[in-house]
Short mmCIF file of C-alpha atoms in Angstrom, two decimals:
data_model
loop_
_atom_site.label_atom_id
_atom_site.label_comp_id
_atom_site.label_asym_id
_atom_site.label_seq_id
_atom_site.Cartn_x
_atom_site.Cartn_y
_atom_site.Cartn_z
CA MET A 540 100.40 73.57 110.05
CA ALA A 541 103.90 73.95 111.37
CA THR A 542 105.84 74.87 114.34
CA LEU A 543 108.19 77.71 114.12
CA GLU A 544 111.16 78.52 116.37
CA PHE A 545 112.29 82.18 116.43
CA ASN A 546 114.54 83.77 119.07
CA GLY A 547 113.71 81.17 121.47
CA LYS A 548 109.94 81.42 121.04
CA THR A 549 107.76 78.77 119.50
CA PHE A 550 104.70 79.54 117.36
CA GLU A 551 102.10 77.37 115.67
CA ILE A 552 101.55 78.61 112.31
CA ASP A 553 99.65 77.61 109.08
CA GLU A 554 101.08 77.59 105.51
CA ASP A 555 100.52 81.12 105.01
CA GLY A 556 102.40 82.09 108.10
CA PHE A 557 99.32 83.20 110.10
CA LEU A 558 99.31 82.34 113.94
CA LEU A 559 96.89 79.62 114.67
CA ASP A 560 96.10 81.13 118.07
CA TYR A 561 95.78 84.81 118.70
CA ASN A 562 96.91 84.22 122.39
CA MET A 563 100.30 83.08 121.04
CA TYR A 564 101.06 86.67 119.91
CA ASN A 565 104.01 88.41 121.56
CA GLU A 566 106.85 90.92 120.39
CA GLU A 567 109.08 88.19 119.16
CA TRP A 568 106.31 87.40 116.67
CA VAL A 569 106.40 90.93 115.29
CA LYS A 570 110.18 90.56 114.81
CA TYR A 571 109.54 87.31 112.87
CA VAL A 572 106.71 88.73 110.66
CA GLN A 573 108.96 91.73 109.95
CA THR A 574 111.38 89.36 108.31
CA GLN A 575 108.73 87.90 106.02
CA GLU A 576 106.83 90.94 105.07
CA GLY A 577 109.54 93.26 103.75
CA ILE A 578 109.70 95.68 106.82
CA ASP A 579 112.99 97.04 107.82
CA GLU A 580 111.98 98.96 110.87
CA MET A 581 109.03 99.09 113.13
CA THR A 582 107.95 102.76 113.27
CA ASP A 583 105.23 104.21 115.75
CA GLU A 584 102.96 103.99 112.81
CA HIS A 585 103.48 100.26 112.38
CA TRP A 586 102.82 99.78 116.00
CA LYS A 587 99.65 101.97 115.84
CA LEU A 588 98.17 99.74 113.07
CA VAL A 589 98.99 96.53 115.16
CA GLU A 590 97.50 98.03 118.24
CA VAL A 591 94.30 99.24 116.45
CA LEU A 592 93.86 95.92 114.81
CA GLN A 593 94.22 94.03 118.01
CA ASP A 594 91.98 96.39 119.96
CA TYR A 595 89.36 96.02 117.39
CA TYR A 596 89.62 92.20 117.06
CA GLU A 597 89.41 91.79 120.90
CA LYS A 598 86.35 94.03 121.21
CA ASN A 599 84.52 92.73 118.04
CA GLY A 600 85.89 89.31 117.33
CA ILE A 601 86.62 90.12 113.63
CA ALA A 602 89.04 92.18 111.72
CA PRO A 603 87.89 95.75 110.75
CA MET A 604 86.86 96.50 107.21
CA VAL A 605 89.55 98.36 105.41
CA ARG A 606 87.65 101.67 105.49
CA VAL A 607 87.20 101.29 109.28
CA LEU A 608 90.85 100.66 109.71
CA SER A 609 91.70 103.83 107.66
CA LYS A 610 89.29 105.78 109.86
CA LEU A 611 90.61 104.45 113.19
CA THR A 612 94.20 105.04 112.36
CA LYS A 613 93.66 108.06 110.00
CA PHE A 614 96.03 106.33 107.53
CA LYS A 615 95.04 106.32 103.93
CA LEU A 616 95.00 102.96 102.25
CA LYS A 617 98.11 103.96 100.21
CA HIS A 618 100.04 104.73 103.38
CA ILE A 619 99.03 101.38 104.94
CA TYR A 620 100.79 99.80 101.92
CA GLU A 621 103.77 101.90 102.39
CA LEU A 622 103.94 100.54 105.92
CA PHE A 623 102.79 96.90 105.15
CA PRO A 624 103.70 96.09 101.42
CA SER A 625 101.46 92.99 101.50
CA GLY A 626 98.60 95.13 102.72
CA PRO A 627 96.24 95.22 105.55
CA GLY A 628 95.38 91.68 105.41
CA LYS A 629 98.29 89.67 104.49
CA GLY A 630 100.69 91.96 106.17
CA ALA A 631 99.24 93.93 109.14
CA CYS A 632 96.69 91.28 110.25
CA LYS A 633 99.31 88.61 110.23
CA MET A 634 101.68 90.69 112.21
CA ALA A 635 98.92 91.59 114.73
CA GLY A 636 98.20 87.87 115.20
CA LEU A 637 94.75 88.02 113.87
CA PRO A 638 93.23 84.87 112.16
CA LYS A 639 93.73 84.52 108.40
CA PRO A 640 91.37 86.46 106.18
CA THR A 641 88.74 84.17 104.56
CA GLY A 642 86.11 84.36 101.80
CA CYS A 643 86.46 84.98 98.08
CA VAL A 644 89.93 86.60 98.11
CA MET B 868 104.49 55.69 83.02
CA ALA B 869 102.14 57.77 84.88
CA LYS B 870 102.89 58.32 88.50
CA HIS B 871 99.41 57.66 89.83
CA GLU B 872 96.63 55.23 88.60
CA THR B 873 93.73 57.21 87.35
CA PRO B 874 90.97 54.89 86.33
CA PHE B 875 88.14 57.28 86.87
CA LEU B 876 89.83 60.14 84.92
CA ASP B 877 90.91 57.76 82.13
CA GLU B 878 87.05 57.55 81.23
CA LEU B 879 87.13 61.01 80.57
CA GLU B 880 89.46 60.50 77.66
CA ASN B 881 86.63 58.93 75.60
CA GLY B 882 84.21 60.94 73.51
CA PRO B 883 84.66 63.67 70.85
CA TRP B 884 85.17 66.78 73.12
CA PRO B 885 88.63 67.87 73.90
CA SER B 886 89.56 65.86 77.04
CA PHE B 887 91.15 67.86 79.87
CA VAL B 888 92.66 64.58 81.10
CA SER B 889 94.35 63.83 77.89
CA ASP B 890 95.80 67.35 77.94
CA LEU B 891 96.91 67.14 81.52
CA LYS B 892 98.45 63.68 80.82
CA GLN B 893 100.31 65.33 77.80
CA GLN B 894 101.69 68.07 79.95
CA ALA B 895 102.80 65.53 82.67
CA GLU B 896 104.67 63.76 79.99
CA VAL B 897 106.21 66.84 78.53
CA ARG B 898 107.45 67.67 82.02
CA ALA B 899 108.72 64.25 82.62
CA LYS B 900 110.74 64.14 79.43
CA ASN B 901 111.77 67.81 79.54
CA GLU B 902 113.22 67.78 76.01
CA LYS B 903 113.72 71.62 76.27
CA GLY B 904 115.89 71.17 79.41
CA VAL B 905 113.84 73.40 81.57
CA GLU B 906 115.13 74.13 85.03
CA PHE B 907 111.83 73.62 86.71
CA GLN B 908 111.28 75.84 89.67
CA ILE B 909 108.39 73.74 91.17
CA PRO B 910 108.18 69.91 91.33
CA GLN B 911 108.64 68.38 87.98
CA ASP B 912 105.84 65.89 88.64
CA CYS B 913 103.27 68.54 89.86
CA VAL B 914 100.92 67.72 87.04
CA ASP B 915 101.02 63.99 87.82
CA ASP B 916 100.23 64.79 91.40
CA LEU B 917 97.30 67.10 90.14
CA LEU B 918 95.86 64.22 88.29
CA GLY B 919 96.39 62.06 91.23
CA VAL B 920 94.59 64.43 93.73
CA VAL B 921 91.73 65.00 91.20
CA GLU B 922 91.30 61.14 90.83
CA LEU B 923 91.22 60.77 94.57
CA SER B 924 88.34 63.46 94.75
CA TYR B 925 86.54 61.67 91.91
CA LYS B 926 86.87 58.48 94.17
CA HIS B 927 85.86 60.30 97.45
CA GLY B 928 83.34 62.66 95.92
CA ARG B 929 84.98 65.35 98.07
CA THR B 930 87.70 68.16 97.34
CA HIS B 931 91.11 67.72 98.61
CA TRP B 932 92.13 71.40 98.89
CA LYS B 933 92.47 73.02 102.25
CA HIS B 934 90.45 76.09 103.20
CA GLY B 935 91.45 79.46 101.81
CA GLY B 936 95.02 80.65 101.57
CA ILE B 937 96.50 84.13 101.64
CA VAL B 938 99.57 84.74 99.46
CA GLY B 939 100.45 87.51 97.22
CA VAL B 940 103.00 89.89 96.03
CA PHE B 941 104.35 93.00 97.84
CA GLY B 942 102.33 96.26 96.90
CA TYR B 943 99.26 94.38 96.06
CA GLY B 944 96.32 92.97 98.18
CA GLY B 945 95.10 90.55 95.49
CA GLY B 946 95.84 88.87 92.30
CA VAL B 947 96.91 85.49 93.60
CA ILE B 948 94.60 82.75 95.03
CA GLY B 949 96.53 80.67 97.52
CA ARG B 950 95.73 76.97 97.66
CA TYR B 951 97.33 73.84 99.54
CA CYS B 952 96.48 70.31 99.13
CA ASP B 953 95.01 68.53 102.17
CA GLN B 954 97.16 65.36 101.27
CA PRO B 955 100.57 66.86 100.90
CA ASN B 956 102.27 63.53 101.75
CA LEU B 957 100.54 61.74 98.90
CA PHE B 958 100.84 64.52 96.41
CA PRO B 959 103.94 66.56 97.37
CA GLY B 960 103.83 68.05 93.84
CA VAL B 961 100.72 70.03 94.58
CA GLU B 962 101.31 70.77 98.24
CA HIS B 963 101.31 74.44 97.12
CA PHE B 964 99.13 74.98 94.17
CA HIS B 965 98.37 78.72 93.92
CA THR B 966 96.62 80.43 91.04
CA MET B 967 97.83 83.64 89.50
CA ARG B 968 95.34 85.87 87.77
CA VAL B 969 96.89 87.84 84.76
CA ASN B 970 95.06 90.78 83.33
CA GLN B 971 93.99 89.77 79.88
CA PRO B 972 93.99 92.16 76.87
CA CYS B 973 90.64 93.46 75.73
CA GLY B 974 88.66 91.09 73.53
CA LYS B 975 91.35 88.47 74.27
CA TYR B 976 93.38 89.12 71.07
CA TYR B 977 96.72 87.62 71.20
CA SER B 978 99.97 87.23 69.12
CA THR B 979 101.63 83.82 69.47
CA GLU B 980 104.82 85.77 70.45
CA TYR B 981 103.08 86.98 73.51
CA LEU B 982 101.55 83.60 74.46
CA ARG B 983 104.82 81.75 73.92
CA GLN B 984 106.62 83.97 76.34
CA LEU B 985 103.91 83.61 78.87
CA THR B 986 103.83 79.76 78.52
CA ASP B 987 107.69 79.65 78.54
CA LEU B 988 107.53 81.53 81.85
CA TRP B 989 104.90 79.33 83.32
CA ASP B 990 106.54 76.10 82.25
CA PHE B 991 109.65 77.38 84.14
CA ARG B 992 108.05 78.78 87.30
CA GLY B 993 104.74 76.99 87.35
CA SER B 994 102.89 73.89 86.40
CA GLY B 995 102.36 74.90 82.76
CA VAL B 996 98.60 74.36 83.46
CA THR B 997 96.28 77.23 82.68
CA ASN B 998 92.72 78.36 82.40
CA MET B 999 92.09 80.33 79.19
CA HIS B 1000 90.25 82.24 80.76
CA GLY B 1001 88.67 82.60 84.08
CA ALA B 1002 84.91 83.61 84.03
CA THR B 1003 85.94 87.19 84.96
CA GLY B 1004 88.32 87.39 81.98
CA ASP B 1005 91.73 86.84 83.58
CA ILE B 1006 94.41 84.54 82.12
CA ILE B 1007 94.68 81.96 84.91
CA LEU B 1008 98.00 80.40 85.64
CA LEU B 1009 97.12 77.30 87.65
CA GLY B 1010 99.48 76.03 90.21
CA THR B 1011 102.83 77.25 91.60
CA THR B 1012 104.54 77.64 94.90
CA THR B 1013 104.81 80.77 97.20
CA PRO B 1014 108.49 81.61 96.46
CA GLN B 1015 107.79 81.74 92.73
CA LEU B 1016 105.05 84.38 93.06
CA GLU B 1017 107.45 87.41 93.20
CA GLU B 1018 109.59 85.82 90.54
CA VAL B 1019 106.65 85.39 88.10
CA PHE B 1020 105.56 88.82 88.92
CA TRP B 1021 108.93 90.40 88.19
CA THR B 1022 109.08 88.70 84.81
CA LEU B 1023 105.45 89.65 83.87
CA THR B 1024 106.02 93.38 84.78
CA HIS B 1025 109.67 93.71 83.74
CA ASP B 1026 109.92 91.68 80.61
CA PHE B 1027 106.33 91.31 79.32
CA ASN B 1028 104.86 94.82 80.50
CA GLN B 1029 102.06 92.74 81.89
CA ASP B 1030 100.26 93.14 85.18
CA LEU B 1031 98.14 90.88 87.50
CA GLY B 1032 94.46 90.81 87.62
CA GLY B 1033 92.32 91.42 90.60
CA SER B 1034 91.02 89.49 93.48
CA GLY B 1035 89.50 90.18 96.88
CA SER B 1036 87.28 92.96 98.01
CA ASN B 1037 88.17 95.25 95.20
CA LEU B 1038 87.53 96.14 91.53
CA ARG B 1039 88.05 92.90 89.64
CA THR B 1040 89.53 92.54 86.23
CA PRO B 1041 87.12 94.29 83.73
CA ALA B 1042 86.13 92.42 80.58
CA ASP B 1043 84.42 93.38 77.24
CA CYS B 1044 82.82 91.79 74.25
CA LEU B 1045 85.08 92.04 71.19
CA GLY B 1046 83.17 95.20 70.14
CA THR B 1047 84.01 97.16 67.07
CA SER B 1048 87.04 95.06 66.44
CA ARG B 1049 84.91 92.64 64.53
CA CYS B 1050 81.20 93.17 65.13
CA GLU B 1051 78.93 95.68 63.12
CA TYR B 1052 76.57 95.83 65.96
CA SER B 1053 78.79 97.38 68.48
CA CYS B 1054 77.62 100.75 69.40
CA TYR B 1055 80.76 101.93 71.02
CA ASP B 1056 84.42 100.80 71.22
CA THR B 1057 84.21 98.44 74.14
CA ALA B 1058 87.87 97.67 74.12
CA ALA B 1059 88.85 101.42 74.49
CA LEU B 1060 86.58 101.94 77.34
CA CYS B 1061 87.47 98.71 79.02
CA HIS B 1062 91.17 99.45 78.64
CA PHE B 1063 90.83 103.04 79.85
CA LEU B 1064 88.86 102.15 82.93
CA THR B 1065 91.09 99.23 83.79
CA ASN B 1066 94.22 101.65 83.66
CA GLU B 1067 92.19 104.60 85.41
CA TYR B 1068 91.28 102.35 88.34
CA GLN B 1069 94.45 100.31 88.84
CA ASP B 1070 94.70 101.34 92.53
CA GLU B 1071 91.04 100.21 93.16
CA LEU B 1072 91.97 97.03 91.29
CA HIS B 1073 95.08 95.92 93.06
CA ARG B 1074 94.50 97.20 96.71
CA PRO B 1075 91.20 96.01 98.23
CA ALA B 1076 89.35 99.11 99.61
CA PHE B 1077 85.81 98.18 99.02
CA PRO B 1078 83.22 96.53 101.22
CA TYR B 1079 83.19 93.61 98.76
CA LYS B 1080 83.98 92.64 95.14
CA PHE B 1081 83.00 94.90 92.32
CA LYS B 1082 83.03 94.09 88.67
CA PHE B 1083 82.75 96.03 85.32
CA LYS B 1084 81.81 94.44 82.04
CA PHE B 1085 81.33 96.12 78.62
CA ASP B 1086 78.89 94.86 75.97
CA GLY B 1087 78.82 96.61 72.66
CA CYS B 1088 75.02 95.95 72.28
CA PRO B 1089 72.04 94.32 74.00
CA ASN B 1090 73.10 90.98 72.78
CA CYS B 1091 75.44 91.01 75.71
CA CYS B 1092 78.17 88.74 74.48
CA VAL B 1093 80.20 89.27 77.70
CA ALA B 1094 77.00 88.90 79.87
CA SER B 1095 77.53 92.15 81.67
CA ILE B 1096 73.87 92.27 82.81
CA ALA B 1097 74.15 89.21 84.78
CA ARG B 1098 77.95 89.15 85.71
CA SER B 1099 78.91 92.62 86.73
CA ASP B 1100 77.94 94.99 89.39
CA MET B 1101 78.11 97.83 86.78
CA SER B 1102 77.13 96.76 83.39
CA PHE B 1103 77.89 99.03 80.35
CA ILE B 1104 75.60 97.93 77.29
CA GLY B 1105 75.75 99.85 74.02
CA THR B 1106 72.68 101.21 72.40
CA TRP B 1107 71.57 104.06 70.00
CA LYS B 1108 68.91 106.74 70.06
CA ASP B 1109 68.13 107.61 66.49
CA ASN B 1110 66.59 105.30 63.92
CA ILE B 1111 67.57 101.88 62.73
CA ARG B 1112 69.12 102.14 59.26
CA ILE B 1113 67.15 100.24 56.88
CA ASP B 1114 68.57 99.04 53.33
CA GLN B 1115 65.36 98.15 51.53
CA ASP B 1116 67.17 96.41 48.55
CA ALA B 1117 68.84 94.12 51.08
CA VAL B 1118 65.50 93.50 52.94
CA ASN B 1119 63.89 92.36 49.69
CA LYS B 1120 67.02 90.09 48.98
CA TYR B 1121 66.19 88.33 52.29
CA VAL B 1122 62.57 88.03 51.28
CA GLU B 1123 63.47 86.75 48.01
CA GLN B 1124 65.62 84.01 49.42
CA ASP B 1125 68.82 85.25 47.97
CA PRO B 1126 71.37 82.56 49.14
CA ALA B 1127 73.78 85.34 50.00
CA TYR B 1128 71.25 86.74 52.41
CA PRO B 1129 70.32 83.82 54.74
CA ALA B 1130 68.36 84.75 57.98
CA ASN B 1131 70.35 85.18 60.99
CA ALA B 1132 73.42 85.01 58.76
CA GLY B 1133 72.94 81.37 58.45
CA ALA B 1134 72.71 80.49 62.19
CA HIS B 1135 69.88 78.05 61.63
CA LYS B 1136 71.18 76.20 58.58
CA GLY B 1137 71.50 72.99 60.44
CA LYS B 1138 67.90 72.39 60.19
CA ASP B 1139 65.20 72.94 57.46
CA TRP B 1140 62.96 75.67 58.83
CA GLY B 1141 61.24 76.34 55.53
CA PRO B 1142 61.73 79.52 53.32
CA PHE B 1143 62.32 82.78 55.22
CA ASP B 1144 59.19 84.40 56.11
CA ILE B 1145 59.69 88.04 57.20
CA GLU B 1146 56.17 88.25 58.88
CA LYS B 1147 56.54 85.19 60.98
CA GLU B 1148 60.17 85.57 61.82
CA VAL B 1149 60.55 89.38 62.15
CA ILE B 1150 57.37 91.47 62.12
CA ASN B 1151 55.31 89.18 64.43
CA LEU B 1152 58.16 88.51 66.69
CA CYS B 1153 59.00 92.26 67.34
CA PRO B 1154 58.30 92.68 71.08
CA THR B 1155 56.54 96.29 70.55
CA GLY B 1156 55.05 95.28 67.17
CA CYS B 1157 56.37 98.46 65.65
CA MET B 1158 57.52 97.10 62.29
CA LYS B 1159 55.60 96.73 58.99
CA PHE B 1160 56.42 95.24 55.66
CA GLU B 1161 54.16 96.33 52.80
CA ASN B 1162 54.74 96.74 49.09
CA LYS B 1163 58.21 95.51 49.31
CA GLU B 1164 59.01 98.15 51.92
CA LEU B 1165 59.91 97.73 55.61
CA THR B 1166 59.08 100.44 58.03
CA ILE B 1167 59.97 100.63 61.64
CA ASN B 1168 58.24 103.03 64.09
CA ASP B 1169 61.54 103.75 65.90
CA GLU B 1170 59.64 105.65 68.65
CA HIS B 1171 58.24 102.46 69.82
CA CYS B 1172 61.40 100.33 69.19
CA THR B 1173 63.12 99.05 72.45
CA ARG B 1174 66.24 98.16 70.56
CA CYS B 1175 65.98 94.51 71.43
CA MET B 1176 68.24 93.67 68.52
CA HIS B 1177 65.92 90.93 67.15
CA CYS B 1178 65.29 92.30 63.50
CA ILE B 1179 68.98 93.38 63.23
CA ASN B 1180 70.08 90.01 64.32
CA VAL B 1181 67.80 88.28 61.68
CA MET B 1182 68.70 90.53 58.83
CA PRO B 1183 72.21 91.97 59.57
CA ARG B 1184 72.94 92.79 56.03
CA ALA B 1185 69.73 95.03 55.70
CA LEU B 1186 69.28 96.62 59.16
CA LYS B 1187 71.97 98.41 61.11
CA ILE B 1188 72.17 100.16 64.43
CA GLY B 1189 71.64 103.92 64.46
CA LYS B 1190 74.27 106.59 64.19
CA GLU B 1191 73.78 108.41 67.55
CA THR B 1192 75.21 105.77 69.63
CA GLY B 1193 76.15 105.45 73.25
CA LEU B 1194 75.45 103.07 76.23
CA SER B 1195 73.10 102.26 79.04
CA ILE B 1196 74.39 101.69 82.50
CA LEU B 1197 72.83 98.97 84.69
CA CYS B 1198 73.74 98.33 88.33
CA GLY B 1199 73.63 95.51 90.99
CA ALA B 1200 73.95 92.12 89.12
CA LYS B 1201 75.34 89.39 91.42
CA ALA B 1202 75.07 85.62 92.14
CA PRO B 1203 72.57 84.27 94.84
CA ILE B 1204 74.65 84.77 98.04
CA LEU B 1205 73.41 86.30 100.35
CA ASP B 1206 70.18 87.81 99.32
CA GLY B 1207 69.38 86.02 96.13
CA ALA B 1208 70.58 86.47 92.53
CA GLN B 1209 70.11 89.78 90.78
CA MET B 1210 70.61 91.06 87.24
CA GLY B 1211 71.53 94.65 86.54
CA SER B 1212 68.89 97.28 86.92
CA LEU B 1213 68.69 100.21 84.55
CA LEU B 1214 70.19 103.31 86.10
CA VAL B 1215 71.33 105.48 83.14
CA PRO B 1216 69.19 104.88 80.02
CA PHE B 1217 71.69 106.61 77.64
CA VAL B 1218 74.97 108.27 78.01
CA GLU B 1219 77.45 109.20 75.27
CA VAL B 1220 80.70 107.44 75.10
CA ASN B 1221 83.24 110.14 74.72
CA ALA B 1222 86.94 109.22 74.72
CA ASP B 1223 87.98 112.79 74.09
CA ASN B 1224 87.08 113.86 77.70
CA ASP B 1225 88.22 110.58 79.22
CA TYR B 1226 84.76 109.35 79.47
CA GLU B 1227 84.15 111.99 82.25
CA GLU B 1228 80.27 111.28 82.13
CA ILE B 1229 80.87 107.57 82.92
CA THR B 1230 83.54 107.93 85.45
CA GLU B 1231 81.48 110.52 87.25
CA ILE B 1232 78.73 107.96 87.73
CA ILE B 1233 81.12 105.18 88.71
CA GLU B 1234 82.80 107.32 91.37
CA ASN B 1235 79.52 108.47 92.79
CA ILE B 1236 78.37 105.00 93.24
CA TRP B 1237 81.64 103.92 94.83
CA ASP B 1238 81.55 106.89 97.22
CA TRP B 1239 78.12 105.82 98.40
CA TRP B 1240 78.74 102.13 98.56
CA MET B 1241 82.20 102.46 100.30
CA GLU B 1242 80.74 104.59 102.93
CA GLU B 1243 77.39 102.72 103.40
CA GLY B 1244 78.07 99.17 102.17
CA LYS B 1245 78.18 96.66 105.00
CA ASN B 1246 81.05 94.13 105.23
CA ARG B 1247 80.64 91.80 102.10
CA GLU B 1248 77.56 93.49 100.92
CA ARG B 1249 77.44 93.57 97.07
CA LEU B 1250 76.14 96.85 95.40
CA GLY B 1251 73.01 94.96 94.32
CA GLU B 1252 72.26 94.28 98.01
CA LEU B 1253 72.96 97.79 99.24
CA ILE B 1254 70.52 98.94 96.57
CA MET B 1255 67.88 96.57 97.98
CA ARG B 1256 68.66 97.65 101.57
CA GLN B 1257 68.70 101.41 101.12
CA GLY B 1258 66.42 101.63 98.00
CA PHE B 1259 66.84 102.44 94.38
CA GLN B 1260 65.85 106.09 95.12
CA LYS B 1261 68.96 106.35 97.24
CA LEU B 1262 71.09 105.17 94.31
CA LEU B 1263 69.37 107.81 92.15
CA GLU B 1264 70.14 110.60 94.68
CA VAL B 1265 73.81 109.72 95.02
CA THR B 1266 74.23 109.66 91.26
CA GLY B 1267 72.24 112.81 90.76
CA ILE B 1268 69.95 111.04 88.28
CA GLU B 1269 66.30 111.96 88.20
CA ALA B 1270 63.70 109.29 88.43
CA GLN B 1271 62.17 108.37 85.21
CA PRO B 1272 59.62 105.77 84.01
CA GLN B 1273 62.48 103.72 82.32
CA HIS B 1274 63.83 103.07 85.84
CA VAL B 1275 61.08 100.43 86.57
CA ALA B 1276 59.57 97.50 84.91
CA TYR B 1277 56.25 98.42 86.63
CA PRO B 1278 55.46 100.75 89.33
CA ARG B 1279 55.30 99.55 92.99
CA THR B 1280 52.12 97.59 93.85
CA ASN B 1281 52.18 98.28 97.64
CA PRO B 1282 51.33 101.51 99.16
CA TYR B 1283 54.17 101.69 101.74
CA ILE B 1284 55.44 104.99 100.24
CA PHE B 1285 57.99 107.12 102.06
CA TRP B 1286 57.87 110.91 101.87
CA LYS B 1287 60.45 113.32 102.66
CA GLU B 1288 59.36 115.76 105.45
CA ASP B 1289 59.92 118.86 103.35
CA GLU B 1290 57.55 117.40 100.68
CA VAL B 1291 54.62 117.40 103.07
CA PRO B 1292 52.93 120.57 104.03
CA GLY B 1293 53.18 121.22 107.89
CA GLY B 1294 55.96 118.58 108.23
CA TRP B 1295 55.89 115.83 110.84
CA GLU B 1296 55.77 117.83 114.05
CA ARG B 1297 52.23 117.49 115.24
CA ASP B 1298 50.64 118.39 118.72
CA VAL B 1299 48.18 115.76 119.83
CA ASP B 1300 46.19 118.32 122.01
CA GLU B 1301 45.55 120.14 118.81
CA PHE B 1302 44.24 117.00 117.15
CA ARG B 1303 41.92 116.45 120.24
CA LYS B 1304 40.34 119.72 119.85
CA HIS B 1305 38.62 118.34 116.73
CA HIS B 1306 38.37 114.66 117.57
CA LEU B 1307 37.15 113.81 120.96
CA ARG B 1308 38.62 110.67 122.71
#
């Protein structure tokens, strides 16, 4: 567990760089994660993924299954990896401020 | 001088079996001395700290690793198991202790050249500690830090032509028995099929797209040396459909106690079980009773043989698998969580193994199952559980396989039988007033 300072904002994060509290999410967080996840520029498609994830998480309390994410965004998994090289879990969920994926990973 | 006192672990250096403690201590010492002058990229004393944290767990009876961990390499959604110590101040050497899964070669055949380059890399960028191999089959590189992951991956792929294995909700690293490489029972080339399907489904292996994990394993015969029937969602087990080949001279050599023909190839030599008795050890143990030995001649009624392998296992020099070989596909094996343990259930009794058309008959079944399970499977529901929830009948429908008696061990005993509406004359639409015309209230 660590505290991160970025562009004047503070974030509480875990070792893997996930936000400890979803409510700490803001746009500075996105800028920070961009530097960690190999994303040069945030396109509309990046934002769409982030928004869909947040919307689903707020409504359901969990992250969507990969297949559901593909359906909601109409992005194929391959394209999600083009947008987020670490993939939907480590990349997109982290950026959207969702809790760290768990289970037998 | 060891960094931490390890009285509990020291006990495990006694006894005849190779001691993991002695090995770890040796590795800790090699790193401390560093006679090769390696520029260690993770703490030089990480193996000392590993021993220290394990000792603490022996003392406490509890694990000292934090929950979970999400790390990896760009482009992949799996392959690395992140792990952090929950006592980083006491054991800074293992504050990060991630595991990398490396896809092993089929049958786990190696050259020392390959293993040396791998261990040189892991001494340089990791702890030098490994697991040869993980239960799924991977070469397991145990313990490194996050910044080293991309570095190791770069060297593996660029210099060793070697990829990571699978982890997460995806196709895990397939594994096989050593097959035709050195076993006369093998009914198909397990290595060729395992290798082909591993390459064919790289995308499914590296980028989790499934409801949950999915495993392939390939056994050359029903002896199941890679335990596919218990350890894989789709189990490929070799078999044959013509007759067992009998060499009568060799059978009689067994019967005559020729020392070059010991029963079970000498597997029971450690104890005196008396002279070989073909009636007692083969004929009477055959599960279907389809064998006879009369006038020095062994006969098998192959129509009744279930190809259990027993007679072949006992007299390998006399009995051989048939020539029309192929494999059976069984589905749904899993460990107990959530709905109880399952072994594979027979789906395809016999399919040819044909490398010339890229195993089309087999990939078609795999992909039909995936299409169904990816669409219908609930979050973290194994294939075996989906089969229980939606029924074996549904599995047959999606794979286009006709139901046959071989699909069951016994027919259902309860009468809760569903019918499709179009199978029933008149369908389900009924008018109660029509019924009342014949049956007063």
